[in-house]
Coordinates of N, CA and C in Angstrom, one line a residue:
X1 N -10.5 18.1 -38.2 CA -9.7 17.0 -38.9 C -10.2 16.9 -40.3
X2 N -9.1 16.7 -41.2 CA -9.4 16.6 -42.6 C -10.1 15.3 -42.9
X3 N -11.1 15.3 -43.8 CA -11.8 14.1 -44.2 C -10.8 13.3 -45.1
X4 N -10.9 12.0 -45.1 CA -10.1 11.2 -46.0 C -10.3 11.6 -47.5
X5 N -9.2 11.6 -48.2 CA -9.3 11.9 -49.6 C -8.9 10.7 -50.5
X6 N -8.9 9.5 -50.0 CA -8.6 8.3 -50.8 C -9.9 7.9 -51.4
X7 N -9.8 7.2 -52.5 CA -11.0 6.7 -53.3 C -11.8 5.7 -52.5
X8 N -13.1 5.7 -52.6 CA -13.9 4.7 -52.0 C -13.6 3.3 -52.4
X9 N -13.9 2.3 -51.6 CA -13.4 0.9 -51.9 C -14.1 0.4 -53.2
X10 N -15.3 0.9 -53.5 CA -16.0 0.4 -54.7 C -16.5 1.6 -55.5
X11 N -16.8 1.3 -56.8 CA -17.3 2.4 -57.7 C -18.7 2.9 -57.1
X12 N -18.9 4.2 -57.1 CA -20.1 4.8 -56.7 C -20.7 5.7 -57.7
X13 N -22.0 5.8 -57.8 CA -22.6 6.7 -58.8 C -22.3 8.1 -58.4
X14 N -22.0 9.0 -59.4 CA -21.7 10.4 -59.1 C -22.8 11.2 -58.5
X15 N -22.5 12.2 -57.8 CA -23.4 13.1 -57.2 C -23.0 14.5 -57.6
X16 N -24.0 15.3 -58.2 CA -23.6 16.6 -58.6 C -23.9 17.6 -57.5
X17 N -23.0 18.5 -57.3 CA -23.1 19.5 -56.2 C -23.5 20.8 -56.9
X18 N -24.8 21.3 -56.7 CA -25.3 22.5 -57.3 C -25.5 23.6 -56.3
X19 N -25.0 24.8 -56.5 CA -25.1 25.8 -55.6 C -24.4 27.1 -56.0
X20 N -24.1 27.9 -55.0 CA -23.5 29.2 -55.2 C -22.0 29.2 -54.9
X21 N -21.4 30.3 -54.4 CA -20.0 30.3 -54.1 C -19.5 29.4 -53.1
X22 N -20.4 29.0 -52.1 CA -20.0 28.1 -51.1 C -19.7 26.7 -51.7
X23 N -20.5 26.3 -52.7 CA -20.2 25.1 -53.4 C -19.0 25.2 -54.3
X24 N -18.9 26.4 -55.0 CA -17.8 26.6 -56.0 C -16.5 26.6 -55.3
X25 N -16.4 27.3 -54.1 CA -15.1 27.3 -53.4 C -14.8 26.0 -52.7
X26 N -15.8 25.2 -52.4 CA -15.7 23.9 -51.8 C -14.9 23.0 -52.7
X27 N -15.3 23.0 -54.0 CA -14.7 22.2 -55.0 C -13.2 22.7 -55.3
X28 N -13.0 23.9 -55.1 CA -11.6 24.5 -55.3 C -10.7 24.1 -54.2
X29 N -11.1 24.4 -52.9 CA -10.3 24.2 -51.8 C -10.1 22.7 -51.5
X30 N -11.1 21.9 -51.8 CA -11.1 20.5 -51.4 C -11.3 19.6 -52.7
X31 N -10.5 19.9 -53.7 CA -10.7 19.2 -55.0 C -10.4 17.7 -54.8
X32 N -9.5 17.4 -53.9 CA -9.2 15.9 -53.7 C -10.4 15.2 -53.3
X33 N -11.2 15.8 -52.4 CA -12.4 15.1 -51.9 C -13.4 14.9 -53.0
X34 N -13.6 15.9 -53.9 CA -14.5 15.8 -55.0 C -14.1 14.7 -55.9
X35 N -12.8 14.7 -56.2 CA -12.3 13.6 -57.2 C -12.4 12.2 -56.6
X36 N -12.1 12.1 -55.3 CA -12.0 10.8 -54.7 C -13.4 10.2 -54.5
X37 N -14.4 11.0 -54.2 CA -15.7 10.5 -53.9 C -16.8 10.7 -55.0
X38 N -16.3 10.9 -56.2 CA -17.3 11.0 -57.3 C -18.3 12.1 -57.2
X39 N -17.8 13.3 -56.8 CA -18.7 14.5 -56.6 C -18.4 15.5 -57.8
X40 N -19.4 15.9 -58.4 CA -19.3 16.8 -59.6 C -19.6 18.2 -59.2
X41 N -18.7 19.1 -59.3 CA -18.9 20.5 -58.8 C -19.7 21.4 -59.9
X42 N -20.8 22.0 -59.4 CA -21.5 22.9 -60.3 C -22.0 24.1 -59.5
X43 N -21.0 24.7 -58.8 CA -21.3 25.9 -58.0 C -21.0 27.1 -58.8
X44 N -21.8 28.2 -58.8 CA -21.6 29.4 -59.5 C -21.7 30.6 -58.5
X45 N -20.6 31.3 -58.3 CA -20.5 32.4 -57.4 C -21.6 33.5 -57.6
X46 N -22.2 33.9 -56.6 CA -23.2 35.0 -56.7 C -24.6 34.7 -57.0
X47 N -24.9 33.4 -57.3 CA -26.2 33.1 -57.8 C -27.2 33.0 -56.6
X48 N -28.4 33.5 -56.8 CA -29.5 33.3 -55.9 C -30.1 31.9 -56.1
X49 N -31.0 31.5 -55.2 CA -31.7 30.3 -55.4 C -32.5 30.3 -56.6
X50 N -33.1 31.4 -57.0 CA -33.9 31.5 -58.2 C -33.1 31.3 -59.4
X51 N -31.8 31.9 -59.4 CA -31.0 31.7 -60.6 C -30.5 30.2 -60.7
X52 N -30.2 29.6 -59.5 CA -29.8 28.2 -59.5 C -31.0 27.3 -60.1
X53 N -32.2 27.7 -59.7 CA -33.4 26.9 -60.2 C -33.5 26.9 -61.7
X54 N -33.1 28.0 -62.3 CA -33.2 28.1 -63.8 C -32.3 27.1 -64.5
X55 N -31.2 26.7 -63.9 CA -30.2 25.8 -64.5 C -30.2 24.4 -63.9
X56 N -31.1 24.2 -62.9 CA -31.1 23.0 -62.1 C -31.3 21.8 -62.9
X57 N -32.4 21.7 -63.7 CA -32.7 20.6 -64.4 C -31.6 20.3 -65.5
X58 N -31.1 21.3 -66.1 CA -30.1 21.1 -67.1 C -28.8 20.5 -66.5
X59 N -28.4 21.0 -65.3 CA -27.2 20.4 -64.7 C -27.4 19.0 -64.3
X60 N -28.6 18.6 -63.9 CA -28.9 17.2 -63.6 C -28.8 16.3 -64.9
X61 N -29.3 16.8 -66.0 CA -29.3 16.1 -67.2 C -27.9 16.0 -67.8
X62 N -27.2 17.1 -67.8 CA -25.9 17.1 -68.4 C -24.9 16.3 -67.6
X63 N -25.0 16.3 -66.3 CA -24.1 15.5 -65.5 C -24.3 14.0 -65.5
X64 N -25.6 13.6 -65.7 CA -25.9 12.2 -65.7 C -25.9 11.7 -64.3
X65 N -25.8 12.5 -63.3 CA -25.8 12.0 -61.9 C -27.1 11.5 -61.5
X66 N -27.1 10.5 -60.6 CA -28.3 10.0 -60.0 C -28.5 10.5 -58.6
X67 N -27.7 11.5 -58.2 CA -27.9 12.2 -56.9 C -27.5 13.6 -57.0
X68 N -28.1 14.5 -56.2 CA -27.8 15.9 -56.2 C -27.7 16.5 -54.8
X69 N -26.7 17.3 -54.6 CA -26.5 18.0 -53.3 C -26.8 19.5 -53.6
X70 N -27.8 20.0 -53.0 CA -28.2 21.4 -53.2 C -27.8 22.3 -52.0
X71 N -27.2 23.4 -52.3 CA -26.8 24.3 -51.2 C -26.8 25.7 -51.7
X72 N -27.8 26.5 -51.4 CA -27.8 27.9 -51.8 C -28.9 28.6 -51.0
X73 N -29.0 29.9 -51.2 CA -30.1 30.7 -50.5 C -29.5 32.0 -49.9
X74 N -28.2 32.0 -49.5 CA -27.7 33.1 -48.8 C -27.6 34.3 -49.7
X75 N -27.5 34.2 -51.0 CA -27.4 35.3 -51.9 C -28.8 36.0 -52.1
X76 N -29.9 35.2 -51.9 CA -31.2 35.8 -51.8 C -31.3 36.7 -50.6
X77 N -30.8 36.2 -49.5 CA -30.8 37.0 -48.2 C -29.9 38.3 -48.5
X78 N -28.8 38.1 -49.2 CA -28.0 39.2 -49.5 C -28.5 40.2 -50.6
X79 N -29.6 39.9 -51.1 CA -30.3 40.7 -52.1 C -29.5 40.9 -53.4
X80 N -28.8 39.8 -53.8 CA -28.0 39.9 -55.1 C -28.9 40.2 -56.3
X81 N -30.1 39.8 -56.2 CA -31.0 40.2 -57.3 C -31.5 41.6 -57.3
X82 N -31.1 42.4 -56.3 CA -31.5 43.8 -56.2 C -32.8 44.0 -55.4
X83 N -33.5 42.9 -54.9 CA -34.7 43.1 -54.2 C -34.7 42.2 -53.0
X84 N -35.6 42.5 -52.1 CA -35.8 41.7 -50.9 C -36.5 40.4 -51.3
X85 N -36.0 39.3 -50.8 CA -36.6 38.0 -51.0 C -37.0 37.4 -49.6
X86 N -38.2 37.1 -49.4 CA -38.6 36.6 -48.1 C -38.1 35.1 -47.9
X87 N -38.1 34.7 -46.6 CA -37.7 33.3 -46.3 C -38.7 32.4 -46.9
X88 N -40.0 32.7 -47.0 CA -41.0 31.8 -47.6 C -40.6 31.6 -49.1
X89 N -40.2 32.7 -49.8 CA -39.9 32.5 -51.2 C -38.6 31.7 -51.4
X90 N -37.6 31.9 -50.5 CA -36.4 31.1 -50.6 C -36.7 29.6 -50.4
X91 N -37.5 29.3 -49.3 CA -37.8 27.9 -49.1 C -38.6 27.3 -50.2
X92 N -39.6 28.0 -50.7 CA -40.4 27.5 -51.8 C -39.5 27.2 -53.0
X93 N -38.5 28.0 -53.3 CA -37.7 27.8 -54.5 C -36.8 26.5 -54.2
X94 N -36.3 26.4 -53.1 CA -35.4 25.2 -52.7 C -36.3 23.9 -52.8
X95 N -37.4 24.0 -52.2 CA -38.3 22.8 -52.2 C -38.7 22.4 -53.6
X96 N -38.9 23.5 -54.4 CA -39.3 23.2 -55.8 C -38.2 22.4 -56.6
X97 N -37.0 22.8 -56.3 CA -35.9 22.0 -56.9 C -35.8 20.6 -56.4
X98 N -36.1 20.4 -55.1 CA -36.1 19.0 -54.6 C -37.2 18.2 -55.3
X99 N -38.4 18.9 -55.5 CA -39.5 18.2 -56.2 C -39.1 17.8 -57.6
X100 N -38.3 18.7 -58.2 CA -37.9 18.4 -59.6 C -36.9 17.2 -59.7
X101 N -36.0 17.2 -58.7 CA -35.1 16.1 -58.6 C -35.9 14.8 -58.4
X102 N -36.8 14.8 -57.5 CA -37.6 13.6 -57.3 C -38.4 13.1 -58.5
X103 N -38.9 14.1 -59.2 CA -39.7 13.7 -60.5 C -38.7 13.1 -61.5
X104 N -37.5 13.4 -61.5 CA -36.5 12.9 -62.4 C -35.9 11.6 -61.9
X105 N -36.3 11.2 -60.7 CA -35.7 9.9 -60.1 C -34.3 10.1 -59.6
X106 N -34.0 11.4 -59.2 CA -32.6 11.7 -58.7 C -32.7 11.9 -57.2
X107 N -31.9 11.1 -56.4 CA -31.9 11.3 -55.0 C -31.3 12.6 -54.6
X108 N -31.9 13.3 -53.6 CA -31.5 14.6 -53.3 C -31.1 14.8 -51.8
X109 N -30.1 15.7 -51.6 CA -29.7 16.1 -50.3 C -29.7 17.7 -50.3
X110 N -30.1 18.3 -49.3 CA -30.1 19.8 -49.2 C -29.4 20.2 -48.0
X111 N -28.4 21.1 -48.2 CA -27.6 21.5 -47.0 C -28.2 22.8 -46.4
X112 N -28.0 22.9 -45.1 CA -28.4 24.2 -44.5 C -27.6 25.3 -45.0
X113 N -28.2 26.5 -45.0 CA -27.4 27.7 -45.3 C -26.4 27.9 -44.1
X114 N -25.2 28.2 -44.5 CA -24.1 28.3 -43.5 C -24.3 29.6 -42.7
X115 N -23.8 29.7 -41.5 CA -24.0 30.9 -40.7 C -23.2 32.1 -41.1
X116 N -23.8 33.3 -40.8 CA -23.2 34.5 -41.1 C -23.8 35.6 -40.2
X117 N -23.0 36.4 -39.5 CA -23.5 37.4 -38.7 C -24.1 38.6 -39.5
X118 N -23.5 38.7 -40.7 CA -24.0 39.8 -41.7 C -23.6 39.4 -43.1
X119 N -24.0 40.2 -44.0 CA -23.7 39.9 -45.4 C -22.5 40.8 -45.8
X120 N -21.3 40.3 -46.0 CA -20.1 41.2 -46.2 C -20.2 42.2 -47.3
X121 N -20.8 41.8 -48.4 CA -20.9 42.7 -49.6 C -22.2 43.6 -49.5
X122 N -23.0 43.4 -48.5 CA -24.2 44.2 -48.3 C -24.6 44.3 -46.9
X123 N -23.7 44.9 -46.1 CA -23.9 45.0 -44.6 C -25.2 45.6 -44.2
X124 N -25.9 46.3 -45.0 CA -27.1 47.0 -44.7 C -28.3 46.0 -44.6
X125 N -28.1 44.8 -45.0 CA -29.2 43.8 -44.9 C -29.5 43.5 -43.4
X126 N -30.7 43.8 -42.9 CA -31.0 43.5 -41.5 C -31.3 42.1 -41.3
X127 N -31.1 41.6 -40.1 CA -31.6 40.3 -39.6 C -31.1 39.1 -40.5
X128 N -29.9 39.2 -41.0 CA -29.4 38.1 -41.8 C -29.3 36.8 -41.0
X129 N -28.8 36.8 -39.8 CA -28.8 35.5 -39.0 C -30.2 35.0 -38.7
X130 N -31.1 35.8 -38.5 CA -32.5 35.4 -38.2 C -33.1 34.8 -39.5
X131 N -32.8 35.3 -40.6 CA -33.4 34.8 -41.9 C -32.7 33.5 -42.2
X132 N -31.4 33.4 -42.0 CA -30.7 32.1 -42.2 C -31.3 31.0 -41.4
X133 N -31.5 31.3 -40.1 CA -32.1 30.4 -39.2 C -33.5 29.9 -39.6
X134 N -34.3 30.9 -40.0 CA -35.7 30.6 -40.4 C -35.7 29.6 -41.6
X135 N -34.8 29.9 -42.6 CA -34.8 29.0 -43.7 C -34.4 27.6 -43.3
X136 N -33.3 27.5 -42.5 CA -32.8 26.2 -42.1 C -33.9 25.4 -41.3
X137 N -34.6 26.1 -40.4 CA -35.7 25.4 -39.6 C -36.7 24.8 -40.6
X138 N -37.1 25.6 -41.6 CA -38.1 25.1 -42.5 C -37.5 23.9 -43.3
X139 N -36.3 24.0 -43.8 CA -35.7 23.0 -44.6 C -35.6 21.7 -43.8
X140 N -35.2 21.8 -42.5 CA -35.1 20.6 -41.7 C -36.5 19.9 -41.6
X141 N -37.5 20.7 -41.4 CA -38.8 20.1 -41.2 C -39.5 19.6 -42.5
X142 N -39.2 20.3 -43.6 CA -40.0 20.0 -44.8 C -39.3 19.2 -45.9
X143 N -37.9 19.2 -45.8 CA -37.2 18.5 -46.9 C -37.6 17.0 -47.0
X144 N -37.8 16.3 -45.9 CA -38.1 14.9 -46.0 C -39.4 14.6 -46.8
X145 N -40.4 15.5 -46.7 CA -41.6 15.3 -47.4 C -41.5 15.6 -48.9
X146 N -40.3 16.2 -49.3 CA -40.0 16.4 -50.7 C -39.0 15.5 -51.2
X147 N -38.8 14.4 -50.5 CA -37.9 13.3 -50.9 C -36.4 13.6 -50.7
X148 N -36.0 14.5 -49.8 CA -34.6 14.9 -49.7 C -34.2 14.7 -48.2
X149 N -32.9 14.6 -48.1 CA -32.2 14.5 -46.8 C -31.6 15.8 -46.4
X150 N -31.9 16.3 -45.2 CA -31.3 17.6 -44.8 C -30.0 17.4 -44.1
X151 N -29.0 18.2 -44.4 CA -27.7 18.1 -43.8 C -27.4 19.4 -43.1
X152 N -27.2 19.3 -41.8 CA -27.1 20.5 -40.9 C -25.6 20.9 -40.8
X153 N -25.1 21.7 -41.8 CA -23.8 22.2 -41.7 C -23.7 23.4 -40.7
X154 N -24.8 24.1 -40.5 CA -24.9 25.2 -39.6 C -24.4 24.8 -38.2
X155 N -24.9 23.7 -37.7 CA -24.6 23.3 -36.4 C -23.1 23.1 -36.1
X156 N -22.3 22.7 -37.2 CA -20.9 22.5 -37.1 C -20.2 23.8 -37.1
X157 N -20.7 24.8 -37.9 CA -19.9 26.0 -38.2 C -20.3 27.2 -37.3
X158 N -21.4 27.2 -36.7 CA -21.9 28.4 -36.0 C -21.2 28.7 -34.7
X159 N -21.0 29.9 -34.4 CA -20.3 30.3 -33.2 C -21.2 30.5 -31.9
X160 N -22.4 30.2 -32.0 CA -23.3 30.3 -30.9 C -24.1 31.6 -30.8
X161 N -23.8 32.5 -31.7 CA -24.6 33.8 -31.7 C -25.1 34.1 -33.2
X162 N -25.0 33.1 -34.0 CA -25.5 33.2 -35.4 C -24.5 33.6 -36.4
X163 N -23.2 33.7 -35.9 CA -22.1 34.0 -36.8 C -21.3 32.8 -37.2
X164 N -20.4 32.9 -38.1 CA -19.5 31.8 -38.5 C -18.3 31.8 -37.6
X165 N -17.9 30.7 -37.1 CA -16.7 30.6 -36.2 C -15.5 31.1 -37.0
X166 N -14.7 31.9 -36.3 CA -13.6 32.6 -36.9 C -12.7 31.6 -37.6
X167 N -12.4 30.5 -37.0 CA -11.4 29.6 -37.6 C -11.9 28.9 -38.8
X168 N -13.3 29.0 -39.0 CA -13.9 28.3 -40.2 C -14.2 29.2 -41.3
X169 N -13.9 30.5 -41.2 CA -14.3 31.5 -42.2 C -13.2 32.3 -42.8
X170 N -13.5 33.0 -43.9 CA -12.5 33.9 -44.5 C -12.9 35.3 -44.4
X171 N -14.3 35.6 -44.4 CA -14.8 36.9 -44.4 C -16.1 37.0 -43.6
X172 N -16.3 36.0 -42.8 CA -17.5 36.0 -41.9 C -18.7 35.3 -42.6
X173 N -18.5 34.9 -43.9 CA -19.6 34.2 -44.5 C -19.0 33.0 -45.4
X174 N -18.0 33.3 -46.2 CA -17.4 32.2 -47.0 C -16.5 31.4 -46.1
X175 N -16.5 30.1 -46.4 CA -15.7 29.1 -45.6 C -14.2 29.1 -46.0
X176 N -13.4 28.9 -45.0 CA -12.0 28.7 -45.2 C -11.8 27.2 -45.5
X177 N -10.6 26.8 -45.9 CA -10.3 25.3 -46.1 C -10.6 24.6 -44.8
X178 N -10.3 25.1 -43.6 CA -10.6 24.5 -42.4 C -12.1 24.3 -42.2
X179 N -12.9 25.3 -42.6 CA -14.3 25.1 -42.5 C -14.9 24.0 -43.4
X180 N -14.4 23.9 -44.6 CA -14.8 22.8 -45.4 C -14.4 21.4 -44.9
X181 N -13.1 21.4 -44.4 CA -12.7 20.1 -43.8 C -13.5 19.7 -42.6
X182 N -14.0 20.7 -41.8 CA -14.8 20.4 -40.6 C -16.2 19.8 -41.0
X183 N -16.8 20.2 -42.2 CA -18.1 19.7 -42.5 C -18.0 18.5 -43.4
X184 N -16.9 18.2 -44.0 CA -16.8 17.1 -44.9 C -17.2 15.7 -44.3
X185 N -16.8 15.4 -43.1 CA -17.2 14.1 -42.6 C -18.7 14.0 -42.5
X186 N -19.4 15.1 -42.1 CA -20.8 15.1 -42.0 C -21.4 14.9 -43.4
X187 N -20.9 15.6 -44.4 CA -21.4 15.5 -45.8 C -21.2 14.1 -46.3
X188 N -20.0 13.5 -46.2 CA -19.7 12.2 -46.8 C -20.5 11.1 -46.1
X189 N -20.7 11.3 -44.8 CA -21.6 10.3 -44.1 C -23.0 10.3 -44.6
X190 N -23.5 11.6 -44.7 CA -24.9 11.7 -45.2 C -25.1 11.1 -46.6
X191 N -24.1 11.3 -47.4 CA -24.2 10.8 -48.8 C -23.9 9.3 -48.9
X192 N -23.5 8.7 -47.8 CA -23.2 7.3 -47.8 C -21.8 7.0 -48.4
X193 N -20.9 8.0 -48.5 CA -19.6 7.8 -49.0 C -18.7 7.2 -48.0
X194 N -18.9 7.5 -46.7 CA -18.1 6.9 -45.6 C -19.1 6.4 -44.6
X195 N -18.6 5.4 -43.7 CA -19.5 4.9 -42.7 C -19.6 5.9 -41.6
X196 N -20.8 5.8 -40.9 CA -20.9 6.7 -39.7 C -19.9 6.4 -38.7
X197 N -19.4 7.4 -37.9 CA -18.4 7.1 -36.8 C -19.0 6.1 -35.8
X198 N -18.1 5.3 -35.3 CA -18.6 4.3 -34.3 C -18.9 5.0 -33.0
X199 N -19.9 4.5 -32.4 CA -20.3 5.1 -31.1 C -19.9 4.2 -30.0
X200 N -19.5 4.7 -28.9 CA -19.0 3.9 -27.8 C -20.1 3.1 -27.2
X201 N -19.8 1.8 -27.0 CA -20.8 0.9 -26.4 C -21.1 1.3 -25.0
X202 N -22.4 1.2 -24.7 CA -22.9 1.5 -23.3 C -22.6 0.3 -22.4
X203 N -21.9 0.5 -21.3 CA -21.6 -0.7 -20.5 C -22.9 -1.3 -19.9
X204 N -22.9 -2.6 -19.8 CA -24.1 -3.3 -19.3 C -24.1 -3.0 -17.8
X205 N -25.4 -2.8 -17.3 CA -25.5 -2.6 -15.8 C -25.0 -3.8 -15.0
X206 N -24.4 -3.5 -13.9 CA -23.9 -4.6 -13.0 C -25.1 -5.4 -12.5
X207 N -24.8 -6.7 -12.5 CA -25.9 -7.6 -12.0 C -26.1 -7.4 -10.5
X208 N -27.3 -7.4 -10.0 CA -27.5 -7.2 -8.6 C -26.9 -8.3 -7.8
X209 N -26.3 -8.0 -6.7 CA -25.7 -9.0 -5.8 C -26.7 -10.0 -5.3
X210 N -26.4 -11.3 -5.4 CA -27.3 -12.3 -4.9 C -27.4 -12.2 -3.4
X211 N -28.6 -12.3 -2.9 CA -28.8 -12.2 -1.4 C -28.2 -13.4 -0.7
X212 N -27.7 -13.2 0.5 CA -27.2 -14.4 1.3 C -28.3 -15.3 1.6
X213 N -28.0 -16.6 1.7 CA -29.0 -17.6 2.0 C -28.7 -18.2 3.4
X214 N -29.8 -18.6 4.1 CA -29.7 -19.4 5.4 C -30.6 -20.6 5.3
X215 N -30.6 -21.3 6.3 CA -31.5 -22.5 6.3 C -33.0 -22.0 6.2
X216 N -33.3 -20.8 6.5 CA -34.6 -20.3 6.5 C -35.0 -19.5 5.2
X217 N -34.0 -19.6 4.2 CA -34.3 -18.9 2.9 C -33.3 -17.7 2.7
X218 N -33.5 -17.0 1.6 CA -32.6 -15.9 1.3 C -32.8 -14.7 2.2
X219 N -31.8 -14.0 2.5 CA -31.9 -12.7 3.3 C -31.1 -11.6 2.5
X220 N -31.5 -10.4 2.8 CA -30.8 -9.3 2.2 C -29.5 -9.0 2.8
X221 N -28.8 -7.9 2.2 CA -27.5 -7.6 2.7 C -27.5 -7.1 4.2
X222 N -28.5 -6.4 4.6 CA -28.7 -5.9 5.9 C -28.9 -7.1 6.9
X223 N -29.7 -8.0 6.5 CA -30.0 -9.2 7.3 C -28.7 -10.0 7.5
X224 N -27.9 -10.2 6.5 CA -26.7 -10.9 6.6 C -25.7 -10.3 7.6
X225 N -25.6 -8.9 7.5 CA -24.7 -8.2 8.4 C -25.2 -8.4 9.9
X226 N -26.5 -8.4 10.1 CA -27.0 -8.6 11.4 C -26.7 -9.9 12.0
X227 N -26.8 -11.0 11.2 CA -26.5 -12.3 11.6 C -25.0 -12.5 11.9
X228 N -24.2 -11.8 11.1 CA -22.7 -11.9 11.4 C -22.4 -11.2 12.8
X229 N -23.1 -10.1 13.0 CA -22.9 -9.4 14.3 C -23.3 -10.2 15.5
X230 N -24.5 -10.9 15.3 CA -25.0 -11.8 16.4 C -24.1 -12.9 16.6
X231 N -23.5 -13.5 15.6 CA -22.6 -14.7 15.8 C -21.4 -14.2 16.5
X232 N -20.9 -13.1 16.2 CA -19.7 -12.6 16.9 C -20.0 -12.3 18.4
X233 N -21.2 -11.8 18.7 CA -21.6 -11.6 20.1 C -21.7 -12.9 20.9
X234 N -22.2 -13.9 20.2 CA -22.3 -15.3 20.9 C -20.9 -15.8 21.2
X235 N -20.0 -15.6 20.3 CA -18.6 -16.1 20.5 C -18.0 -15.4 21.7
X236 N -18.2 -14.1 21.8 CA -17.7 -13.3 22.9 C -18.3 -13.8 24.3
X237 N -19.6 -14.1 24.3 CA -20.3 -14.5 25.5 C -19.7 -15.9 25.9
X238 N -19.5 -16.8 25.0 CA -19.0 -18.1 25.3 C -17.6 -18.0 25.8
X239 N -16.8 -17.1 25.3 CA -15.4 -16.9 25.8 C -15.4 -16.4 27.2
X240 N -16.3 -15.5 27.5 CA -16.4 -14.9 28.8 C -16.8 -15.9 29.8
X241 N -17.7 -16.8 29.5 CA -18.2 -17.9 30.4 C -17.0 -18.9 30.7
X242 N -16.3 -19.2 29.6 CA -15.1 -20.1 29.8 C -14.1 -19.5 30.7
X243 N -13.8 -18.2 30.6 CA -12.8 -17.6 31.5 C -13.3 -17.6 32.9
X244 N -14.6 -17.3 33.1 CA -15.2 -17.2 34.5 C -15.1 -18.6 35.2
X245 N -15.2 -19.7 34.4 CA -15.2 -21.0 35.0 C -13.8 -21.6 35.3
X246 N -12.9 -20.9 34.7 CA -11.5 -21.5 34.8 C -10.9 -21.0 36.2

């Protein structure tokens, strides 16, 4: 379901979206969402987390935003810099940017790396799904200590085996318009742009049935049934005696 693209009811401070092609294409395919909700696109295709880190502070200062959404790391796994980059290095770079945002007084959100069974432009990279999962596990656990909120896009987009669901992708890694539409409610809720979806109220448990009462006090359901059966038996006996005497 498409996220609403109408303007929020009140003015909101802008949030800058910094990242790689996932962010760049998001602002292209879903431009209405970015415009309606005060989101500033700063995605650059092909950039590794290290390259994003070099321009990170400048983007914050130039945009004047008081919030930043960070989403990158898959190009490090894809070896766009020409060398292997470990998951530890990727996580350290991402957390370093979150620390920088906090030092500048900028609220931060960090998105999970989106799923991919392989790297389309570098299919020789081994264990891409395992590396993506390892980075995401670390980010979920460690982002709060660095002042940031983790947003789990992976859970919405993954096909159950580490790949991107076919209907949400264009090449097995980049998202289709449907993929972006699928994660936008999660993103807008995390950023406080829309209210969380209402949850169904849990029905109150039924009150226990009050026990029947007699002149001797309350009795349970079984006791009440026994008394009813005894009363019926007495009536039958009295009827039988009346017939015998007639």
